Tab-separated table of C-alpha atoms in Angstrom:
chain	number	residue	atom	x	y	z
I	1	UNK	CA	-27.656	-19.458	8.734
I	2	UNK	CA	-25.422	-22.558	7.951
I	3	UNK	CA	-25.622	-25.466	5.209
I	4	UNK	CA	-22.974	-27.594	4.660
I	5	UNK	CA	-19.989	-25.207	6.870
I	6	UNK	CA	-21.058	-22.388	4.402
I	7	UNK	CA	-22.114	-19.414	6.277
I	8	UNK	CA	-24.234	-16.245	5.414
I	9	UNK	CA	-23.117	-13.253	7.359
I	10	UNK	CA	-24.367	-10.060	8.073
I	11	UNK	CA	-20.944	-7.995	8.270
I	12	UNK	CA	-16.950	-8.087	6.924
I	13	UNK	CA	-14.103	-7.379	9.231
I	14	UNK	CA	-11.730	-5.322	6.904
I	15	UNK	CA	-7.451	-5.380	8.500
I	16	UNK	CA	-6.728	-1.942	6.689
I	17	UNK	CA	-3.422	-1.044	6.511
I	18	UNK	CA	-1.962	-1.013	10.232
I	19	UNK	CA	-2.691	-2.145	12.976
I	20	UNK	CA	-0.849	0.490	15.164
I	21	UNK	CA	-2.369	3.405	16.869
I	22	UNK	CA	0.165	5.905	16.059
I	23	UNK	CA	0.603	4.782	12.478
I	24	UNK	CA	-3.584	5.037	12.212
I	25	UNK	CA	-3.747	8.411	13.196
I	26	UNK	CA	-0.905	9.522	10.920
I	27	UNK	CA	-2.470	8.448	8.120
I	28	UNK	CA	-5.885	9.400	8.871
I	29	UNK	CA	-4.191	12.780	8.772
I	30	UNK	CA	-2.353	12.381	5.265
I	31	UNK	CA	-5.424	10.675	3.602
I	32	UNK	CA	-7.803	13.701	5.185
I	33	UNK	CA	-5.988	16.230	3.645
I	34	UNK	CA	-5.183	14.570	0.142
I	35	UNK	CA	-8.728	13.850	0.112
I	36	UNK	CA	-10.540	17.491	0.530
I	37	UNK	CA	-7.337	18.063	-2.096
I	38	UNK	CA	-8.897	15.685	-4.085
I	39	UNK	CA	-12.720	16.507	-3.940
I	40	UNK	CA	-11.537	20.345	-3.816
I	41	UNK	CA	-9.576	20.409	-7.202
I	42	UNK	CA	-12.105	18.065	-8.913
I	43	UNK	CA	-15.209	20.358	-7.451
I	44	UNK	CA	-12.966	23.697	-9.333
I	45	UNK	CA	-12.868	21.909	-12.604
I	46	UNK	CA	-16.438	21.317	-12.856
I	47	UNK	CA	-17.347	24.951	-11.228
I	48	UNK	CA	-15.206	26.709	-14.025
I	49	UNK	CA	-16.264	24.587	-16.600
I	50	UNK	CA	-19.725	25.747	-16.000
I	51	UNK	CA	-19.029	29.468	-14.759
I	52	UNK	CA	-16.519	30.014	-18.369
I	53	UNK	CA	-17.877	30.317	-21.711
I	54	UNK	CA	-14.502	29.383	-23.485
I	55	UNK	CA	-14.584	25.652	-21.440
I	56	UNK	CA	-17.914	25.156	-23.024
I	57	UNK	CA	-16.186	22.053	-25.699
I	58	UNK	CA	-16.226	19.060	-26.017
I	59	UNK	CA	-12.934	18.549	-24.383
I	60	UNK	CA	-14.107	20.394	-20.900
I	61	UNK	CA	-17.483	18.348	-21.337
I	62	UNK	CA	-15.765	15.373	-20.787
I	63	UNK	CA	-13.471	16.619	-18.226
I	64	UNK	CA	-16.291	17.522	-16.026
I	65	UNK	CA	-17.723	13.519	-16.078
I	66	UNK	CA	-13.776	12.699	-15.309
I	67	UNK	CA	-13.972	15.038	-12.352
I	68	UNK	CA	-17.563	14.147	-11.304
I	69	UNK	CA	-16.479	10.221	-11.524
I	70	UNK	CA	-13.011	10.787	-9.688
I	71	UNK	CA	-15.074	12.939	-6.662
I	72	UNK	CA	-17.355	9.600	-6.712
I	73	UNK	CA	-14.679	7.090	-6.912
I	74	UNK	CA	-13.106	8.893	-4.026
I	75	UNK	CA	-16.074	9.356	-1.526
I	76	UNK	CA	-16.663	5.623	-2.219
I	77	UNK	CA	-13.934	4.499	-0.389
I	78	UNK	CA	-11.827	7.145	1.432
I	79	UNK	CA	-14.529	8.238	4.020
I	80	UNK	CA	-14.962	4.417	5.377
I	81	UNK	CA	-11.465	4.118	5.143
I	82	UNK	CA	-10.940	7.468	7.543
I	83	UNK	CA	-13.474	6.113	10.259
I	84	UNK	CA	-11.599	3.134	10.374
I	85	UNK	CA	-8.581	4.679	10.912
I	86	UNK	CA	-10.049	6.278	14.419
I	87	UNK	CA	-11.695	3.001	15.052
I	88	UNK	CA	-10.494	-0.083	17.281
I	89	UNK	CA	-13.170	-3.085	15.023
I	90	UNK	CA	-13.000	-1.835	11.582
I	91	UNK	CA	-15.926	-3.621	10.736
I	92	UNK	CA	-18.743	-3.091	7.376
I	93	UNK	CA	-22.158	-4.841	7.048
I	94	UNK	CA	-22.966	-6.856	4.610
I	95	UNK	CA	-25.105	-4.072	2.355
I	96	UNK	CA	-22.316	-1.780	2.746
I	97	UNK	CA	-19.781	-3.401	1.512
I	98	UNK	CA	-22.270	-4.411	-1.060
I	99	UNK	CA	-22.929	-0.789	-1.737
I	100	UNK	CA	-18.961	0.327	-2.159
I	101	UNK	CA	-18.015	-2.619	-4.617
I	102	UNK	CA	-20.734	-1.378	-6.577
I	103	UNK	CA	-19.880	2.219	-6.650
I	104	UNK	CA	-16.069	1.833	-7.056
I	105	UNK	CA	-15.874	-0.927	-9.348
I	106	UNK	CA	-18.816	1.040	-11.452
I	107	UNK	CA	-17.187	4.131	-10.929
I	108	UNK	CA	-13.201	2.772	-11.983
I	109	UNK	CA	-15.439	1.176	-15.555
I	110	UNK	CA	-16.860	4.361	-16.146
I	111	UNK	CA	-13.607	6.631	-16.080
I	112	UNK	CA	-11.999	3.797	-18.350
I	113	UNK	CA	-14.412	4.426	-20.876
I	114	UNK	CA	-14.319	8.314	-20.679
I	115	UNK	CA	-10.599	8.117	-21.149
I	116	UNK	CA	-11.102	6.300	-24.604
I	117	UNK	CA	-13.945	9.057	-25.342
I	118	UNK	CA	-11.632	11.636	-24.501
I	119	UNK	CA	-8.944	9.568	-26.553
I	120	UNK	CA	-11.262	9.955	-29.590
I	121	UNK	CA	-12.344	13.125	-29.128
I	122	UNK	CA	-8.246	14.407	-29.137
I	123	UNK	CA	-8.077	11.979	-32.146
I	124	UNK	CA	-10.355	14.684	-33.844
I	125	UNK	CA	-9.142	17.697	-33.107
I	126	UNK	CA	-5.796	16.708	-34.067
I	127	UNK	CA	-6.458	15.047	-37.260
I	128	UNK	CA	-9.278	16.139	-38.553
I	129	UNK	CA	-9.514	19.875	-37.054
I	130	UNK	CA	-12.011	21.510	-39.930
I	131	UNK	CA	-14.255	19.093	-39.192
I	132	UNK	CA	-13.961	19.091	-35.476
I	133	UNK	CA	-16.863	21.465	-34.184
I	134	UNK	CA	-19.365	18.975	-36.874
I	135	UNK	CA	-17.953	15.955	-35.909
I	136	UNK	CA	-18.177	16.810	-31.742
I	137	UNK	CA	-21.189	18.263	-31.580
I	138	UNK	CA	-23.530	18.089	-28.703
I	139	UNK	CA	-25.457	14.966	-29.040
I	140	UNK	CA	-22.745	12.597	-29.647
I	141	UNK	CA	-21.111	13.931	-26.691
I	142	UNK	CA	-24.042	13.366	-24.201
I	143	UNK	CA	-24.691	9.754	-26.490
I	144	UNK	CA	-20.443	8.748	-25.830
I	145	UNK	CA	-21.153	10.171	-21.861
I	146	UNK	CA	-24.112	8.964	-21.373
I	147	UNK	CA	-22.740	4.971	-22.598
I	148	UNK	CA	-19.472	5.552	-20.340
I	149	UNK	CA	-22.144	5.979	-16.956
I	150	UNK	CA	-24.131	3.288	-18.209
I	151	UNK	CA	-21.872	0.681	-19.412
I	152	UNK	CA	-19.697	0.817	-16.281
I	153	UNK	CA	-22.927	0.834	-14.127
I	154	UNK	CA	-24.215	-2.523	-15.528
I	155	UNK	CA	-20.959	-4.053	-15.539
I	156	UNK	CA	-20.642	-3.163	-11.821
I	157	UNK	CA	-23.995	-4.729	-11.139
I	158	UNK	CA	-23.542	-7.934	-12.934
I	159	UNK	CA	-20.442	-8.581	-10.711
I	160	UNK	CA	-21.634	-7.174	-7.218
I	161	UNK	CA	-24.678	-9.507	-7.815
I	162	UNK	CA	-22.826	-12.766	-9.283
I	163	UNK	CA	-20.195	-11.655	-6.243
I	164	UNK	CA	-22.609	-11.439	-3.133
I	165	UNK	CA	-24.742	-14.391	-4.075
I	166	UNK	CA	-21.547	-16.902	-3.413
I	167	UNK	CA	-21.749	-18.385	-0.476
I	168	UNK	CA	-18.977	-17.568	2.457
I	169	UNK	CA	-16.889	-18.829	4.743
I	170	UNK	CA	-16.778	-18.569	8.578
I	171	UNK	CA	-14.048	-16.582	7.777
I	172	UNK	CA	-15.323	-13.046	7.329
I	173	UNK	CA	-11.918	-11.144	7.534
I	174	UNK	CA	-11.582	-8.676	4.431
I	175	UNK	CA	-7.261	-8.755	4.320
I	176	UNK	CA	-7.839	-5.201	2.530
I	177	UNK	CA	-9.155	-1.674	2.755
I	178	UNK	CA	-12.149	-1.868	1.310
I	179	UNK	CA	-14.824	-4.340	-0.087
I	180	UNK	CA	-12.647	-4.811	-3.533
I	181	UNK	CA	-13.469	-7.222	-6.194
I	182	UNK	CA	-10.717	-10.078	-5.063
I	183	UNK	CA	-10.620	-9.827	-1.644
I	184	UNK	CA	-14.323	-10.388	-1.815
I	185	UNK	CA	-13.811	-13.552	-3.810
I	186	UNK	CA	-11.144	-15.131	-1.547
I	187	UNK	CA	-13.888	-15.652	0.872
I	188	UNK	CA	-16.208	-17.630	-1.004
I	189	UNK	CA	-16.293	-21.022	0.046
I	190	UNK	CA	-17.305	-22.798	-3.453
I	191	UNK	CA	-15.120	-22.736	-6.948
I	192	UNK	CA	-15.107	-19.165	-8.319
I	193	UNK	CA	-13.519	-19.998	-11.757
I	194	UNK	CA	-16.856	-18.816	-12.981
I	195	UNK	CA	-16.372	-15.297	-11.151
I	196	UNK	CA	-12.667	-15.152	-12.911
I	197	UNK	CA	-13.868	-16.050	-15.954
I	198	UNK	CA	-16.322	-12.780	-15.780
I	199	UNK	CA	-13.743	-10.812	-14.512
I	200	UNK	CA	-11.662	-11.663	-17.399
I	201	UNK	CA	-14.468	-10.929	-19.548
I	202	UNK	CA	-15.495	-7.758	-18.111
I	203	UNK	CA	-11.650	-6.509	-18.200
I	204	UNK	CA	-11.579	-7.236	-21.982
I	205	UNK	CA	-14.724	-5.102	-22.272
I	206	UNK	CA	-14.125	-2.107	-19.657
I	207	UNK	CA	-10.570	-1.903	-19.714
I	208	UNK	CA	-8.754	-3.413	-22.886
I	209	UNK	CA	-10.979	-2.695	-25.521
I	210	UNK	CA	-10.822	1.063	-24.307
I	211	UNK	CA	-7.346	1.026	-23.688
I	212	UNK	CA	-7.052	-0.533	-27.382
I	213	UNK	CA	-8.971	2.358	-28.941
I	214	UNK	CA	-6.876	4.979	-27.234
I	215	UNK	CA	-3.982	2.788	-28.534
I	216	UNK	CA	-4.901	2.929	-31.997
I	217	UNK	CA	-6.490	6.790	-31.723
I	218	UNK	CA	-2.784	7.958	-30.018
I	219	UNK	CA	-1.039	6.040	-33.170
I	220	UNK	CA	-2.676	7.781	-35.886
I	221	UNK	CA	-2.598	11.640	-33.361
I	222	UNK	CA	1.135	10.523	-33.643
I	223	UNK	CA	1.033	9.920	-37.346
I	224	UNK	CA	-0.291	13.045	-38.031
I	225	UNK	CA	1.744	15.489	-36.056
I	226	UNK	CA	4.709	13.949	-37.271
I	227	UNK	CA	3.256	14.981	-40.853
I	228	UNK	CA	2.855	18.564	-39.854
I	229	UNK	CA	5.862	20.784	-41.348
I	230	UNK	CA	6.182	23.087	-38.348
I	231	UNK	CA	7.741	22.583	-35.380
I	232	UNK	CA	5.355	25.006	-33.325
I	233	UNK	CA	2.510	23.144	-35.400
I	234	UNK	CA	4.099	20.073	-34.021
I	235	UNK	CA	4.349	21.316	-30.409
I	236	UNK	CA	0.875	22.853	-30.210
I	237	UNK	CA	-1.128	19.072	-31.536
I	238	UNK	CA	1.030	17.339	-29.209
I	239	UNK	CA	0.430	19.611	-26.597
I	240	UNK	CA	-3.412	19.420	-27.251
I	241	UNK	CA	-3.303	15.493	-25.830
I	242	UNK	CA	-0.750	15.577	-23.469
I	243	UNK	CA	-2.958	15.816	-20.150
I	244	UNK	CA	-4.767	12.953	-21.649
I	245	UNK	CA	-2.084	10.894	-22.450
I	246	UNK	CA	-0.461	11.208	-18.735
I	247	UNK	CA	-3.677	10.751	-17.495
I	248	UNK	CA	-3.921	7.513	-19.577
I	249	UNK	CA	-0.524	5.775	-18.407
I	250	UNK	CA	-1.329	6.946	-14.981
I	251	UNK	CA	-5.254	4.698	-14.988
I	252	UNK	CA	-4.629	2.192	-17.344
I	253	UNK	CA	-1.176	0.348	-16.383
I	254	UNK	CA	-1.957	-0.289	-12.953
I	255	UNK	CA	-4.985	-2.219	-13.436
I	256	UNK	CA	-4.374	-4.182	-16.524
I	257	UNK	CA	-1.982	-5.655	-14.312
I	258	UNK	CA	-3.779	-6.182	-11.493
I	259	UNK	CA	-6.900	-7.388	-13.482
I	260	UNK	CA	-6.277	-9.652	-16.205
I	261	UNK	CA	-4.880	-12.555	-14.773
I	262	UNK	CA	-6.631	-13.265	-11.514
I	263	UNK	CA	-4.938	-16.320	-10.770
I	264	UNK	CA	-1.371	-14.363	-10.930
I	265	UNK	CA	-2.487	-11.452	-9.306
I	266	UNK	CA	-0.497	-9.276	-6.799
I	267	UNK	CA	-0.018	-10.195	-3.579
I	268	UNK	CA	-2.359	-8.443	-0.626
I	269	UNK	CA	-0.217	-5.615	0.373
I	270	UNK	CA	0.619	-4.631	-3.610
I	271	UNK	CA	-3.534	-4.837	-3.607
I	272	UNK	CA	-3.756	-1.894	-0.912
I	273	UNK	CA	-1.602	0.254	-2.926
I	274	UNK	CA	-3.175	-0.215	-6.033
I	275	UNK	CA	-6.972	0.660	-4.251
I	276	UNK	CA	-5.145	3.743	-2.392
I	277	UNK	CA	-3.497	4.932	-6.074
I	278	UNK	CA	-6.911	4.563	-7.658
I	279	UNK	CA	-9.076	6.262	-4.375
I	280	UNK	CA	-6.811	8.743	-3.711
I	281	UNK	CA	-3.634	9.164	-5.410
I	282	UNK	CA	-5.147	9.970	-9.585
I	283	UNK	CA	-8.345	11.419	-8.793
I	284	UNK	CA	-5.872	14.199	-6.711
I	285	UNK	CA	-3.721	14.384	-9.688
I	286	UNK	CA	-5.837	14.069	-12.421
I	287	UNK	CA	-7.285	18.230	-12.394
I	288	UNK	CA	-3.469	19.233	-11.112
I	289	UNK	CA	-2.631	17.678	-14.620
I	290	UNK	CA	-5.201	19.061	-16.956
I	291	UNK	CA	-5.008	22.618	-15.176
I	292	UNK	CA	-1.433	23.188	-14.667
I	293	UNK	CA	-0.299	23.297	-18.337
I	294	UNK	CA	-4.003	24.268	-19.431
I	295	UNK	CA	-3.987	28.156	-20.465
I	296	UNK	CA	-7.824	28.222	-20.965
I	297	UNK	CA	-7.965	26.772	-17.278
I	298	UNK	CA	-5.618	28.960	-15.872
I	299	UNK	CA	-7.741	31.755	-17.578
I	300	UNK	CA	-10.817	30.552	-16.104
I	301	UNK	CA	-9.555	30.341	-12.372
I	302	UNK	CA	-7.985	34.139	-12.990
I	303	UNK	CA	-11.375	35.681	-14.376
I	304	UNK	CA	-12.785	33.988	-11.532
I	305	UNK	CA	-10.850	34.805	-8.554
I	306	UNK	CA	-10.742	38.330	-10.309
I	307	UNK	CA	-14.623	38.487	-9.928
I	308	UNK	CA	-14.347	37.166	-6.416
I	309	UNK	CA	-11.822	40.018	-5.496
I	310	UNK	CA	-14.252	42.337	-7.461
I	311	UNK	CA	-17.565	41.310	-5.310
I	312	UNK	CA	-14.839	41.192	-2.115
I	313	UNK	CA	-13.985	44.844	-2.774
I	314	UNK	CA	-18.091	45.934	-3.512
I	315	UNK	CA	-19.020	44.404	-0.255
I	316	UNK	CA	-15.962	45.857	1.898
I	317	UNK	CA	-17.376	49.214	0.001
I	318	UNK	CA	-20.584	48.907	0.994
């Protein structure tokens, strides 16, 4: 349907990243494997939390939605992204790419928030430790979940909706990998200022006013190690937020660049990398951070390959 050289299609064109065979196939190999990586190491994190007794805090709470959410965020994206890869017309209807925008820009709000819970909830074991276990008990820490799913969820929905109602071009070429937010926008046929002005908004709301509380909860963790007398005192607070923290620079920097001046944003190609560091590259990273230098994790995945080998060696018996 036409009005006025405004058309409503039914399906996007996205370019991807190459356009060469060879190229397409080598990186439908690399993205394969970091992605079962990815789902693999965030599917252990969430099995040991549960199998483990000792994960069974606040901290490893949270961790799980971080996992769940990065699995999510992942499988919203990569496994379009891998069919086009191995196809000649990399092509997405119109519900679909509906459907993904949704998901990932839902799913990117709600790990945003988490980090700032997660930022709060190190802010209390470090400075006020006696109270911790009162403080962190199990119905704030559904409540603080519970608003992280929920406030990135409606925020998602406001935009897909305000998003897919503009009318668009006869130009239905996405120049990206996936249905984001921008490339979206650049389509439109009519003003958007009223689309940037709610991504502003919604940037202030799911990513600086988080990013502001982990700011001010990392300043007064700071304050108060530097307090503490001993230096293995010192070491061990620090050490309790240090996952977070990396995890922190690694989410947060990228896209307050990319989404808080929309009129200056990057160009296309800088766009593609930032989508592929936030669908593939962090969620892969983000349990090979928290497990590596985690002794309680490392504990967990011993006890439980140990009763793997044990069942192993009463089968083999049997």
């Amino acid at each position: 349907m036409k009005t006025n050289n405004q058309t409503w299609v039914s399906e996007f064109i996205l370019l991807g990243l190459s356009s060469d065979w060879g190229t397409q196939v080598s990186l439908f190999a690399l993205f394969l494997i970091m992605y079962l990586v990815t789902v693999l190491g965030n599917f252990l994190i969430v099995l040991l939390t549960r199998l483990d007794s000792r994960l069974h805090t606040p901290m490893y709470f949270f961790l799980t939605n971080l996992s769940l959410v990065d699995i999510s965020y992942a499988t919203s994206i990569v496994p379009q992204l891998l069919v086009h890869f191995l196809t000649e017309r990399k092509v997405i209807s119109y519900l679909s790419c509906a459907a993904q925008l949704f998901f990932s820009l839902g799913l990117g709000g709600i790990e945003f928030v988490l980090l700032a819970v997660m930022a709060y909830d190190c802010y209390v074991a470090v400075c006020d430790p006696l109270r911790y276990s009162a403080i962190m008990h199990g119905r704030l820490c559904a409540r603080l979940a519970i608003s992280s799913w929920v406030s990135g969820s409606i925020n998602s929905l406001l935009q897909t909706v305000i998003t897919f109602q503009l009318p668009i071009c006869s130009n239905k070429v996405i120049d990206h990998i996936s249905c984001e937010l921008l490339a979206v926008l650049r389509l439109a046929c009519v003003d958007t200022s009223s689309n940037e002005v709610a991504i502003m908004v919604s940037s202030i709301v799911l990513l600086m006013t988080p990013f502001c509380l982990v700011l001010f909860s990392y300043i007064r963790i700071i304050s108060t190690i530097l307090k503490i007398q001993s230096t293995e005192g010192r070491r061990k607070a620090f050490h309790t937020c240090t996952s977070h923290l990396t995890v922190v620079a690694l989410c947060y920097g990228v896209t307050i660049f990319t989404y808080i001046q929309p009129h200056s944003s990057p160009s296309v190609l800088q766009e593609k990398m930032i989508s592929l560091f936030y669908a593939i590259l962090t969620p892969m990273l983000n349990p090979m951070i928290y497990s590596l230098r985690n002794k309680d994790v490392k504990g967990a995945w011993q006890k439980l390959l140990g009763q793997f080998s044990g069942l192993t060696s009463k089968l083999e018996t049997c």
